[in-house]
Amino acid sequence: EAGVAQSPRYKIIEKRQSVAFWCNPISGHATLYWYQQILGQGPKLLIQFQNNGVVDDSQLPKDRFSAERLKGVDSTLKIQPAKLEDSAVYLCASSLGLQRGLTDTQYFGPGTRLTVL
Amino acid sequence: GNSVTQMEGPVTLSEEAFLTINCTYTATGYPSLFWYVQYPGEGLQLLLKATKADDKGSNKGFEATYRKETTSFHLEKGSVQVSDSAVYFCALSDAVQGAQKLVFGQGTRLTINP
């Protein structure tokens, strides 16, 4: 079974530029997550989709970050304009999307390492 | 809000030593608890999980028991190998709230020397 795919694996940009990341979840997984992992810290959820609807984007800096999940499958995360503090690994994860009250295991992609100069 | 606290690293051990990485949590409701591992250059992988009090998760010789009375989920392994060198993350997920956001600890870097 193929895992969560992400691209690119690495990206270097200058501040104020824009950048986009792509994620393809595991086939059949209804729920998709984007996390930001700053060096030396644990991942922090940015946004969660259930099919193509947003479930939680409370920690997404909406003035510069945007995300979409077209047709409930692939997703893109965009930063415009980028700041130095956006340097991090951006992780995509997916899960089956189980009913409330059941544990829904998340599977992670390899991540995209972003460096903002 | 929900939070996870892990013992600070880095942790360095010799091969075949006993490993404990402490993890405590603060949560409302009844969270599920997880240990994820991140090997060098790779993404996060689920190592083990426990979904209710007194459950024991185990995988690859690692174990962790969900202790509600002490709000802990410590990771243990009886005899570590060089290949266990990685960063370990403790996390919780509160399934009751529907949106199953994972809340992670800060991670513990483990190095095993031959």
Short mmCIF file of N, CA and C in Angstrom, two decimals, chain A residues 47-99:
data_model
loop_
_atom_site.label_atom_id
_atom_site.label_comp_id
_atom_site.label_asym_id
_atom_site.label_seq_id
_atom_site.Cartn_x
_atom_site.Cartn_y
_atom_site.Cartn_z
N ILE A 47 -4.04 22.72 9.77
CA ILE A 47 -5.39 22.61 9.22
C ILE A 47 -5.74 21.15 9.05
N GLN A 48 -7.03 20.86 9.21
CA GLN A 48 -7.55 19.51 9.04
C GLN A 48 -8.75 19.56 8.11
N PHE A 49 -8.73 18.64 7.11
CA PHE A 49 -9.84 18.51 6.17
C PHE A 49 -10.55 17.17 6.40
N GLN A 50 -11.86 17.20 6.26
CA GLN A 50 -12.65 15.98 6.18
C GLN A 50 -13.26 16.00 4.78
N ASN A 51 -12.80 15.06 3.92
CA ASN A 51 -13.10 15.12 2.49
C ASN A 51 -12.64 16.49 1.97
N ASN A 52 -13.48 17.32 1.40
CA ASN A 52 -12.98 18.60 0.92
C ASN A 52 -13.42 19.77 1.79
N GLY A 53 -13.92 19.47 2.99
CA GLY A 53 -14.33 20.52 3.92
C GLY A 53 -13.34 20.70 5.04
N VAL A 54 -13.19 21.95 5.52
CA VAL A 54 -12.28 22.25 6.62
C VAL A 54 -12.94 21.93 7.96
N VAL A 55 -12.25 21.12 8.78
CA VAL A 55 -12.74 20.77 10.12
C VAL A 55 -12.15 21.70 11.17
N ASP A 56 -10.85 22.00 11.04
CA ASP A 56 -10.17 22.81 12.05
C ASP A 56 -9.05 23.58 11.36
N ASP A 57 -9.11 24.89 11.37
CA ASP A 57 -8.01 25.72 10.87
C ASP A 57 -7.69 26.81 11.87
N SER A 58 -7.92 26.52 13.14
CA SER A 58 -7.78 27.53 14.18
C SER A 58 -6.33 28.00 14.36
N GLN A 59 -5.35 27.19 14.00
CA GLN A 59 -3.95 27.58 14.17
C GLN A 59 -3.28 27.91 12.84
N LEU A 60 -4.04 28.11 11.81
CA LEU A 60 -3.48 28.49 10.51
C LEU A 60 -3.39 30.01 10.42
N PRO A 61 -2.19 30.56 10.19
CA PRO A 61 -2.06 32.02 10.04
C PRO A 61 -2.69 32.46 8.71
N LYS A 62 -3.94 32.82 8.76
CA LYS A 62 -4.70 32.99 7.53
C LYS A 62 -4.31 34.22 6.74
N ASP A 63 -3.53 35.11 7.33
CA ASP A 63 -3.09 36.28 6.56
C ASP A 63 -2.04 35.89 5.52
N ARG A 64 -1.38 34.74 5.71
CA ARG A 64 -0.33 34.37 4.76
C ARG A 64 -0.43 32.91 4.30
N PHE A 65 -1.10 32.07 5.06
CA PHE A 65 -1.21 30.65 4.73
C PHE A 65 -2.61 30.36 4.17
N SER A 66 -2.64 29.49 3.17
CA SER A 66 -3.92 29.01 2.65
C SER A 66 -3.76 27.55 2.26
N ALA A 67 -4.86 26.83 2.28
CA ALA A 67 -4.82 25.42 1.91
C ALA A 67 -6.14 25.04 1.27
N GLU A 68 -6.05 24.08 0.35
CA GLU A 68 -7.26 23.58 -0.26
C GLU A 68 -7.12 22.09 -0.52
N ARG A 69 -8.26 21.44 -0.64
CA ARG A 69 -8.26 20.01 -0.92
C ARG A 69 -9.34 19.79 -1.99
N LEU A 70 -8.91 19.88 -3.22
CA LEU A 70 -9.82 19.76 -4.33
C LEU A 70 -10.32 18.33 -4.47
N LYS A 71 -11.61 18.17 -4.64
CA LYS A 71 -12.24 16.87 -4.89
C LYS A 71 -11.99 15.89 -3.75
N GLY A 72 -11.58 16.39 -2.60
CA GLY A 72 -11.44 15.53 -1.45
C GLY A 72 -10.29 14.54 -1.51
N VAL A 73 -9.30 14.80 -2.37
CA VAL A 73 -8.16 13.88 -2.47
C VAL A 73 -6.86 14.65 -2.18
N ASP A 74 -6.18 15.12 -3.25
CA ASP A 74 -4.92 15.85 -3.08
C ASP A 74 -5.17 17.17 -2.37
N SER A 75 -4.09 17.69 -1.79
CA SER A 75 -4.17 18.98 -1.11
C SER A 75 -2.92 19.79 -1.39
N THR A 76 -3.09 21.11 -1.40
CA THR A 76 -1.95 22.02 -1.49
C THR A 76 -1.99 23.01 -0.33
N LEU A 77 -0.81 23.33 0.17
CA LEU A 77 -0.64 24.33 1.22
C LEU A 77 0.24 25.43 0.64
N LYS A 78 -0.21 26.68 0.75
CA LYS A 78 0.53 27.80 0.18
C LYS A 78 0.88 28.81 1.25
N ILE A 79 2.05 29.42 1.09
CA ILE A 79 2.48 30.51 1.96
C ILE A 79 2.80 31.70 1.07
N GLN A 80 2.17 32.84 1.36
CA GLN A 80 2.39 34.03 0.55
C GLN A 80 2.04 35.28 1.36
N PRO A 81 3.00 36.14 1.70
CA PRO A 81 4.43 36.01 1.48
C PRO A 81 5.09 35.26 2.64
N ALA A 82 6.21 34.61 2.38
CA ALA A 82 6.90 33.86 3.42
C ALA A 82 7.71 34.78 4.33
N LYS A 83 7.82 34.38 5.59
CA LYS A 83 8.64 35.07 6.58
C LYS A 83 9.74 34.12 7.04
N LEU A 84 10.77 34.69 7.66
CA LEU A 84 11.88 33.88 8.15
C LEU A 84 11.39 32.79 9.11
N GLU A 85 10.40 33.15 9.96
CA GLU A 85 9.93 32.21 10.98
C GLU A 85 9.10 31.06 10.40
N ASP A 86 8.85 31.09 9.09
CA ASP A 86 8.13 29.97 8.45
C ASP A 86 9.07 28.81 8.12
N SER A 87 10.37 28.99 8.33
CA SER A 87 11.32 27.90 8.10
C SER A 87 10.97 26.73 9.02
N ALA A 88 10.68 25.58 8.42
CA ALA A 88 10.19 24.43 9.18
C ALA A 88 10.03 23.26 8.23
N VAL A 89 9.66 22.11 8.79
CA VAL A 89 9.23 20.98 7.97
C VAL A 89 7.71 20.96 7.98
N TYR A 90 7.12 20.85 6.80
CA TYR A 90 5.66 20.82 6.67
C TYR A 90 5.26 19.38 6.39
N LEU A 91 4.50 18.83 7.31
CA LEU A 91 4.11 17.43 7.26
C LEU A 91 2.65 17.30 6.86
N CYS A 92 2.40 16.37 5.98
CA CYS A 92 1.03 16.02 5.63
C CYS A 92 0.73 14.64 6.22
N ALA A 93 -0.47 14.47 6.73
CA ALA A 93 -0.88 13.18 7.27
C ALA A 93 -2.30 12.89 6.80
N SER A 94 -2.65 11.61 6.78
CA SER A 94 -4.02 11.25 6.43
C SER A 94 -4.52 10.13 7.34
N SER A 95 -5.82 10.02 7.44
CA SER A 95 -6.44 8.96 8.24
C SER A 95 -7.77 8.58 7.62
N LEU A 96 -8.30 7.45 8.05
CA LEU A 96 -9.56 6.97 7.47
C LEU A 96 -10.70 7.93 7.71
N GLY A 97 -10.69 8.61 8.89
CA GLY A 97 -11.81 9.49 9.20
C GLY A 97 -12.93 8.70 9.85
N LEU A 98 -12.63 8.18 11.06
CA LEU A 98 -13.59 7.31 11.73
C LEU A 98 -14.66 8.12 12.44
N GLN A 99 -15.64 7.41 12.96
CA GLN A 99 -16.71 8.06 13.68
C GLN A 99 -16.20 8.66 14.99
#
